[in-house]
Coordinates of C-alpha atoms in Angstrom, one line a residue:
M150 CA 121.9 131.7 114.5
T151 CA 119.5 134.4 115.4
A152 CA 121.1 136.9 113.1
I153 CA 120.8 134.5 110.2
Q154 CA 117.1 133.9 111.1
Q155 CA 116.5 137.7 111.3
D156 CA 117.9 138.2 107.7
H157 CA 115.2 135.9 106.2
P158 CA 112.4 137.9 104.5
P159 CA 109.0 137.1 105.8
E160 CA 107.5 136.1 102.6
Q161 CA 110.1 133.3 101.8
P162 CA 109.2 129.7 102.7
H163 CA 111.9 127.8 104.3
L164 CA 112.7 124.6 106.0
S165 CA 112.6 124.0 109.8
D166 CA 115.0 125.8 112.0
Q167 CA 116.4 122.6 113.1
A168 CA 117.1 121.3 109.7
Q169 CA 119.2 124.5 109.0
G170 CA 120.7 125.0 112.4
H171 CA 121.6 121.5 113.5
G172 CA 122.4 120.0 110.2
H173 CA 119.7 117.3 110.5
G174 CA 119.4 115.2 107.3
H175 CA 116.0 113.9 106.5
S176 CA 116.1 110.8 104.5
H177 CA 112.3 110.1 104.3
G178 CA 110.8 110.2 100.9
H179 CA 108.2 112.9 101.3
G180 CA 110.4 115.9 101.9
P181 CA 112.3 117.3 104.9
A182 CA 109.8 116.6 107.7
T183 CA 109.9 118.9 110.7
P184 CA 111.0 116.9 113.8
V185 CA 108.9 116.9 117.0
S186 CA 109.8 117.1 120.5
A187 CA 110.6 114.2 122.8
R188 CA 107.4 114.8 124.7
L189 CA 105.3 114.4 121.5
R190 CA 107.2 111.4 120.5
K191 CA 106.3 109.9 123.9
I192 CA 102.7 110.7 123.6
I193 CA 102.5 109.2 120.1
A194 CA 104.4 106.1 121.3
A195 CA 102.0 105.7 124.2
V196 CA 99.2 105.3 121.7
L197 CA 100.9 103.3 118.9
I198 CA 103.1 100.9 120.9
P199 CA 100.1 99.4 122.7
F200 CA 98.3 99.1 119.5
T201 CA 101.2 97.4 117.7
V202 CA 101.7 95.0 120.6
A203 CA 97.9 94.1 120.3
V204 CA 98.3 93.6 116.6
V205 CA 101.3 91.3 117.1
A206 CA 99.5 89.4 119.8
G207 CA 96.5 89.0 117.5
L208 CA 98.7 87.6 114.8
I209 CA 100.2 85.1 117.2
V210 CA 96.9 84.0 118.6
L211 CA 95.0 83.8 115.2
W212 CA 97.9 82.4 113.2
P213 CA 96.7 79.4 111.4
G214 CA 98.3 76.2 112.4
G215 CA 98.1 72.5 111.2
T216 CA 96.7 71.5 107.9
P217 CA 93.8 73.3 106.4
D218 CA 90.5 71.3 106.2
H219 CA 90.4 71.4 102.4
K220 CA 93.9 69.9 102.2
A221 CA 93.3 67.3 104.9
Q222 CA 90.1 66.1 103.3
G223 CA 91.5 66.4 99.7
R224 CA 88.7 68.7 98.4
S225 CA 88.7 71.9 96.6
G226 CA 85.8 74.0 95.2
L227 CA 87.6 75.3 92.2
G228 CA 89.7 72.4 91.1
F229 CA 93.0 74.1 91.5
D230 CA 94.4 71.2 93.5
Q231 CA 94.3 68.8 90.5
T232 CA 97.3 67.6 88.8
T233 CA 98.3 69.7 85.8
V234 CA 101.0 69.4 83.1
A235 CA 102.1 71.8 80.3
G236 CA 100.7 71.4 76.9
R237 CA 100.8 73.1 73.5
V238 CA 98.5 73.4 70.5
V239 CA 100.1 71.6 67.6
K240 CA 97.6 72.5 64.9
V241 CA 93.9 73.6 64.4
E242 CA 91.7 72.4 61.7
E243 CA 88.0 73.0 60.7
V244 CA 85.8 69.9 60.6
N245 CA 82.2 69.1 60.2
C246 CA 80.6 68.8 63.7
A247 CA 78.8 65.6 62.7
D248 CA 82.0 64.0 61.6
V249 CA 83.5 64.3 65.1
N250 CA 80.2 63.5 66.8
A251 CA 79.9 67.0 68.2
Q252 CA 76.5 68.6 68.9
P253 CA 76.6 72.3 68.6
Q254 CA 74.2 74.2 70.9
A255 CA 71.3 75.9 69.3
P256 CA 71.7 79.7 69.0
T257 CA 69.5 81.7 71.5
E258 CA 69.3 84.9 69.6
P259 CA 65.8 86.1 69.0
G260 CA 64.4 85.5 65.5
Q261 CA 66.8 82.7 64.6
D262 CA 65.9 79.1 64.0
G263 CA 67.7 76.2 65.7
A264 CA 71.1 75.2 64.4
A265 CA 71.7 72.0 62.7
Q266 CA 71.8 69.1 65.1
N267 CA 74.4 66.3 64.6
G268 CA 75.7 68.1 61.4
A269 CA 72.3 68.6 59.7
P270 CA 72.1 71.7 57.6
G271 CA 71.1 74.7 59.6
Q272 CA 69.8 78.2 58.3
G273 CA 70.7 78.6 54.6
G274 CA 71.6 74.8 54.3
K275 CA 75.1 75.3 55.9
K276 CA 76.6 72.7 58.0
S277 CA 78.0 73.4 61.5
V278 CA 81.8 73.9 61.5
C279 CA 83.8 72.9 64.5
E280 CA 87.4 73.2 65.3
K281 CA 89.6 70.3 66.0
A282 CA 92.8 71.2 67.9
T283 CA 95.6 68.6 68.3
I284 CA 97.1 69.1 71.7
E285 CA 100.6 67.9 72.7
V286 CA 101.6 67.2 76.3
T287 CA 105.0 69.0 76.8
S288 CA 105.8 68.0 80.4
G289 CA 105.4 65.0 82.7
K290 CA 105.7 61.3 82.2
D291 CA 103.7 61.3 79.0
K292 CA 105.6 64.2 77.3
G293 CA 105.1 63.9 73.5
R294 CA 101.7 62.4 73.8
T295 CA 98.8 64.0 71.7
F296 CA 95.1 64.2 71.9
P297 CA 92.3 66.0 70.1
E298 CA 90.2 68.7 71.5
I299 CA 86.9 69.8 69.8
V300 CA 85.8 73.3 70.0
Q301 CA 82.2 74.2 69.4
P302 CA 81.4 77.1 66.9
N303 CA 79.8 79.2 69.7
A304 CA 82.5 78.4 72.4
S305 CA 84.0 81.4 74.1
R306 CA 87.6 80.1 73.9
H307 CA 89.2 79.2 70.6
F308 CA 92.8 77.9 70.1
S309 CA 95.6 78.8 67.8
A310 CA 98.7 76.8 66.7
G311 CA 101.6 77.2 69.1
Q312 CA 99.4 78.3 72.0
E313 CA 100.6 77.3 75.4
L314 CA 98.0 75.5 77.6
K315 CA 97.6 74.0 81.0
L316 CA 96.4 70.4 80.9
A317 CA 94.4 68.6 83.7
Y318 CA 95.6 65.0 84.3
A319 CA 93.2 62.3 85.6
P320 CA 95.2 59.2 86.1
K321 CA 92.1 57.0 87.0
A322 CA 90.3 57.9 83.8
P323 CA 90.4 55.9 80.5
K324 CA 93.7 56.4 78.6
E325 CA 92.1 58.5 75.8
L326 CA 90.3 60.8 78.4
Q327 CA 93.2 61.2 80.9
Y328 CA 94.2 64.6 79.6
S329 CA 92.0 67.6 78.9
V330 CA 92.5 71.3 78.6
S331 CA 92.3 73.1 81.9
D332 CA 93.2 76.6 81.1
V333 CA 95.4 78.8 78.9
D334 CA 99.0 79.3 80.2
R335 CA 99.2 83.0 80.9
S336 CA 102.5 82.9 82.7
M337 CA 104.4 84.9 80.1
P338 CA 102.0 88.0 79.7
M339 CA 101.4 88.2 83.4
A340 CA 105.1 88.0 84.2
L341 CA 105.8 90.7 81.6
L342 CA 103.1 93.0 82.9
A343 CA 104.3 92.6 86.4
G344 CA 107.9 93.4 85.2
L345 CA 106.7 96.6 83.5
F346 CA 104.8 97.6 86.7
A347 CA 107.8 96.9 88.9
L348 CA 110.0 98.9 86.4
A349 CA 107.7 101.8 86.3
V350 CA 107.5 102.0 90.1
V351 CA 111.3 101.9 90.4
V352 CA 112.2 104.4 87.7
V353 CA 109.7 106.9 88.9
G354 CA 109.8 106.3 92.6
R355 CA 113.5 105.2 92.9
L356 CA 114.3 104.0 96.4
R357 CA 110.8 104.9 97.6
G358 CA 109.4 102.8 94.8
V359 CA 111.7 99.8 95.9
F360 CA 110.3 100.2 99.3
A361 CA 106.7 100.3 98.0
L362 CA 107.2 97.0 96.1
V363 CA 108.5 95.5 99.2
A364 CA 105.5 96.5 101.1
L365 CA 103.3 95.3 98.4
A366 CA 104.9 91.8 98.7
I367 CA 104.5 91.9 102.5
S368 CA 100.8 92.9 102.1
F369 CA 100.2 90.0 99.7
G370 CA 102.1 87.7 102.1
V371 CA 100.0 88.8 105.0
L372 CA 96.8 88.2 102.9
T373 CA 97.7 84.8 101.7
L374 CA 99.7 83.4 104.7
F375 CA 97.4 84.8 107.5
I376 CA 94.1 86.3 106.5
L377 CA 92.8 83.6 104.1
P378 CA 94.1 80.5 106.1
A379 CA 92.8 81.9 109.3
I380 CA 89.4 82.5 107.9
L381 CA 89.4 78.9 106.5
Q382 CA 90.2 77.5 109.7
G383 CA 87.2 79.1 111.4
S384 CA 88.4 82.2 113.0
N385 CA 86.0 85.2 113.0
P386 CA 86.5 87.0 109.6
L387 CA 86.1 90.4 111.0
V388 CA 88.6 90.0 113.8
V389 CA 91.1 88.4 111.2
A390 CA 90.5 91.3 108.8
V391 CA 91.1 93.9 111.6
V392 CA 94.3 92.3 112.8
G393 CA 95.6 91.5 109.3
G394 CA 94.7 95.0 107.9
S395 CA 96.4 96.7 110.9
A396 CA 99.4 94.6 110.3
I397 CA 99.4 95.6 106.6
M398 CA 98.9 99.2 107.6
L399 CA 101.8 99.4 110.0
L400 CA 104.2 97.6 107.9
A401 CA 103.3 99.4 104.6
L402 CA 103.2 102.9 106.0
Y403 CA 106.4 102.8 108.0
M404 CA 108.4 101.0 105.4
C405 CA 107.3 103.4 102.6
H406 CA 107.3 106.7 104.6
G407 CA 109.8 106.2 107.4
L408 CA 109.5 105.9 111.1
T409 CA 108.5 109.5 111.7
A410 CA 105.9 111.5 113.6
R411 CA 104.3 112.3 110.3
T412 CA 103.8 108.6 109.4
S413 CA 102.5 108.0 112.8
V414 CA 99.8 110.7 112.5
A415 CA 98.9 109.0 109.2
V416 CA 98.6 105.6 111.0
L417 CA 96.4 107.1 113.6
G418 CA 94.1 108.7 111.1
T419 CA 93.9 105.4 109.1
L420 CA 93.1 103.5 112.4
V421 CA 90.3 105.9 113.4
S422 CA 88.8 105.7 109.9
L423 CA 89.0 101.9 109.8
L424 CA 87.1 101.8 113.2
L425 CA 84.4 104.0 111.8
I426 CA 84.1 101.8 108.7
G427 CA 83.9 98.7 110.9
V428 CA 81.2 100.2 113.1
L429 CA 79.1 101.5 110.2
G430 CA 79.5 98.4 108.2
S431 CA 78.4 96.2 111.1
L432 CA 75.5 98.3 111.7
F433 CA 74.1 98.6 108.3
I434 CA 74.9 95.0 107.2
G435 CA 72.8 93.9 110.2
W436 CA 70.1 96.5 109.7
A437 CA 69.7 95.7 106.0
S438 CA 69.6 91.9 106.8
L439 CA 72.4 91.2 104.2
T440 CA 73.7 87.7 104.4
G441 CA 76.7 88.1 102.1
N442 CA 75.8 84.8 100.3
T443 CA 74.9 86.4 96.9
D444 CA 77.1 84.8 94.3
D445 CA 78.3 81.4 93.2
Q446 CA 81.9 81.8 94.8
T447 CA 80.5 82.8 98.2
G448 CA 77.9 79.9 98.0
L449 CA 80.6 77.5 97.1
V450 CA 82.7 78.6 100.2
H451 CA 79.8 78.4 102.5
G452 CA 78.9 74.9 101.2
L453 CA 82.4 73.6 101.7
Y454 CA 83.0 75.3 105.0
P455 CA 79.6 75.8 106.7
N456 CA 81.5 77.2 109.9
I457 CA 82.7 80.4 108.1
E458 CA 80.5 83.4 109.0
I459 CA 79.5 84.7 105.6
R460 CA 78.2 88.1 106.9
G461 CA 81.6 88.6 108.8
L462 CA 83.3 87.8 105.5
L463 CA 81.4 90.5 103.8
L464 CA 82.4 93.0 106.4
A465 CA 85.9 91.9 106.4
G466 CA 86.0 92.6 102.5
V467 CA 84.7 96.1 103.1
I468 CA 87.5 96.8 105.6
I469 CA 90.3 95.3 103.5
G470 CA 89.0 97.0 100.4
S471 CA 89.0 100.3 101.9
L472 CA 92.4 100.1 103.5
G473 CA 94.6 100.9 100.4
V474 CA 92.6 104.0 99.5
L475 CA 92.7 105.2 103.2
D476 CA 96.5 105.0 103.3
D477 CA 96.7 107.3 100.3
V478 CA 94.3 109.9 101.8
T479 CA 95.9 110.0 105.3
V480 CA 99.4 110.2 104.0
T481 CA 98.6 112.9 101.6
Q482 CA 96.7 115.1 104.2
T483 CA 99.5 114.6 106.8
S484 CA 102.1 115.6 104.2
A485 CA 100.0 118.6 103.2
V486 CA 99.9 119.9 106.8
W487 CA 103.6 119.5 107.5
E488 CA 104.5 121.2 104.1
L489 CA 102.1 124.1 104.8
R490 CA 103.5 124.6 108.2
D491 CA 107.1 124.5 106.9
A492 CA 106.1 127.1 104.3
D493 CA 104.6 129.5 106.9
P494 CA 105.6 128.5 110.5
T495 CA 103.8 131.6 112.0
T496 CA 100.4 130.6 110.7
S497 CA 97.7 129.8 113.3
R498 CA 96.2 126.3 113.8
R499 CA 92.9 127.6 112.4
K500 CA 94.4 128.8 109.2
L501 CA 96.6 125.7 108.8
Y502 CA 93.6 123.5 109.3
G503 CA 91.5 125.5 106.7
A504 CA 94.3 125.4 104.1
A505 CA 94.8 121.7 104.5
M506 CA 91.2 121.0 104.3
R507 CA 90.9 122.9 100.9
I508 CA 93.5 120.3 99.7
G509 CA 91.6 117.6 101.3
R510 CA 88.2 118.5 99.8
D511 CA 89.7 118.1 96.2
H512 CA 91.1 114.7 97.3
I513 CA 87.7 113.7 98.7
A514 CA 86.0 114.3 95.4
S515 CA 88.5 112.3 93.3
V516 CA 88.9 109.4 95.7
V517 CA 85.2 108.9 96.4
N518 CA 84.6 108.9 92.6
T519 CA 87.5 106.4 92.2
L520 CA 86.1 104.0 94.9
V521 CA 82.6 104.0 93.3
L522 CA 83.8 103.4 89.9
A523 CA 86.1 100.6 91.1
Y524 CA 83.1 98.8 92.5
A525 CA 81.0 99.5 89.6
G526 CA 83.7 98.1 87.3
A527 CA 83.9 94.9 89.3
S528 CA 80.2 94.6 89.2
L529 CA 79.8 95.5 85.5
P530 CA 78.2 92.3 84.4
L531 CA 75.7 92.5 87.2
L532 CA 74.8 96.1 86.2
L533 CA 74.3 95.0 82.7
L534 CA 71.8 92.3 83.7
F535 CA 69.8 94.8 85.8
S536 CA 69.8 97.4 83.0
V537 CA 67.7 95.0 80.9
A538 CA 65.4 94.0 83.7
D539 CA 61.9 95.3 83.8
S540 CA 62.0 96.1 87.5
G541 CA 62.3 99.7 88.7
V542 CA 65.4 101.4 90.0
G543 CA 64.1 101.1 93.6
T544 CA 63.5 97.5 93.4
V545 CA 66.9 96.8 91.8
A546 CA 68.8 98.9 94.3
T547 CA 67.2 97.3 97.3
S548 CA 67.7 93.7 96.1
E549 CA 70.3 91.9 98.2
I550 CA 72.8 91.5 95.5
V551 CA 72.9 95.2 94.6
A552 CA 72.3 96.4 98.1
E553 CA 75.4 94.5 99.3
E554 CA 77.5 96.5 96.8
I555 CA 75.8 99.7 97.6
V556 CA 76.5 99.3 101.3
R557 CA 80.1 98.3 100.7
T558 CA 80.6 101.4 98.5
L559 CA 78.9 103.9 100.8
V560 CA 80.4 102.7 104.0
G561 CA 83.9 102.7 102.5
S562 CA 83.3 106.3 101.1
I563 CA 82.1 107.5 104.5
G564 CA 85.2 106.2 106.0
L565 CA 87.3 108.0 103.4
V566 CA 85.4 111.3 103.8
A567 CA 85.9 111.1 107.5
S568 CA 89.5 110.4 107.3
V569 CA 90.3 113.9 105.8
P570 CA 89.1 116.0 108.7
V571 CA 90.3 113.5 111.4
T572 CA 93.8 113.1 110.0
T573 CA 94.1 116.8 109.1
A574 CA 93.2 117.8 112.8
L575 CA 95.5 115.3 114.2
A576 CA 98.4 116.5 112.0
V577 CA 97.7 120.1 112.9
L578 CA 97.7 119.4 116.6
V579 CA 100.9 117.6 116.4
V580 CA 102.9 119.9 114.0
S581 CA 101.7 123.0 116.0
A582 CA 102.3 121.5 119.5
D583 CA 106.0 122.3 119.7
R584 CA 105.6 126.0 118.7
T585 CA 104.9 128.4 121.5
P586 CA 104.8 132.2 121.5
A587 CA 108.1 133.8 122.4
A588 CA 108.5 136.7 124.6
D589 CA 109.5 139.0 121.9
G590 CA 106.6 138.1 119.6
G591 CA 108.5 135.4 117.5
V592 CA 108.0 131.8 117.5
E593 CA 109.9 129.3 119.8
R594 CA 110.3 125.7 118.8
V595 CA 111.4 123.0 121.3
A596 CA 112.8 119.9 119.5
D597 CA 115.7 118.7 117.7
A598 CA 116.5 115.6 115.5
G599 CA 117.9 113.6 118.4
G600 CA 115.1 114.4 120.9
A601 CA 117.3 116.8 123.0
Q602 CA 115.4 119.9 124.1
T603 CA 116.6 123.1 122.7
A604 CA 115.0 126.6 123.2
Q605 CA 115.6 128.6 120.0
A606 CA 113.9 132.0 119.4
A607 CA 113.4 132.0 115.7
R608 CA 112.9 135.0 113.4
T609 CA 113.0 137.4 116.3
G610 CA 112.6 140.4 114.1
R611 CA 110.2 139.1 111.6
G612 CA 107.1 139.7 113.7
G613 CA 107.8 143.4 113.9
R614 CA 108.7 143.8 110.3
G615 CA 105.7 141.9 109.3
R616 CA 103.4 144.2 111.3
R617 CA 105.2 147.3 110.0
R618 CA 104.6 146.0 106.4
R619 CA 101.0 145.3 107.0
A620 CA 100.6 148.8 108.5
K621 CA 102.1 150.4 105.3
G622 CA 99.8 148.2 103.2
R623 CA 96.8 149.8 104.9

């Protein structure tokens, strides 16, 4: 084995000695990872096993039980619990608004006169034209029943013949008012888009893509079955977010990237960054006196469930929102360190850290920009309102509704930036810990795939040849 290692030219990157010498096959999706020694595995396990046990204990303690309050009391803020049936637009025809007793709203654009009321001629003597849609009930006990739906000229939603709808059913209302249009049926386009997404992930990612989809389903399950119900039942939103986010992190990372030391380093880097985000978020949300009650949805939740801590809900949203991007950064940095080490096993820790950080700096620039644009896109209507306001930039930026988004963005970005050096340093320490200088100037690695200790002097002649070549170059 030593003779084979000596024949390798020093400039050629190669895989780990153990992968060549012991025939260890790596089935993890991010390349042939260098195994670490049993001692290092014990150290990593000593940190992650108690953390995992704590997460499992938190899930058990905080797991919601019984019937949620909104179901027990038969109330809902958004009306999603009402009885709905399927419907379809049979035909659409234009009618005079006055003939169907519709009163169109007056236009509010500057410089225009009021529109005709009750069908009276408006500007230019034109009558207001409404749409009369005939809706057919296509499911339930009243299948085949039809009813009219009047659409105002300035309505945001218009119907077309054959369009599928969701109809709300109110059994206690008068017969002619029992059915009304609740929403458009979007099942087909949403299912098609989800199918295209899953197909793209599987075609490009193959088996790794399948695991990623499973991890996505698990993450969604933790969110809907644990995080949301636990918050509704009165548990502290921050504690629930930390426990649920940690569970998502452990399941997603290990399922997608394998139960390896490399994945464990990414988990540790993500955990440290999440703790930093939690501390900074708690500090600045309190210091800036942010209440978290800045929109209609939050106000509705607070009105229905006064026991929910809205400020904690804001901080929980910051943590969960940053988790997905953090996973990407930490996994990428850890993989970069491992690949750089495999390409040049003789490099020092300082050089390895510097090379990985150069990759990380490029990643930081793109990820921070992505996070800021994601929050800006979600708040685009709000930004449009402030763009036409007469207030100065400072006044707008320090108003609570904008300051909340700024704190959310900046705290998450600080955590992302910090995750790069933290994860890189952890990965460099772990990947370099098994390599010690050999007596002949080479490199000795102590590890094998099964954890058995082997002392293997690698590339015994490379150090001398490398020095002779450098001397000739001078």
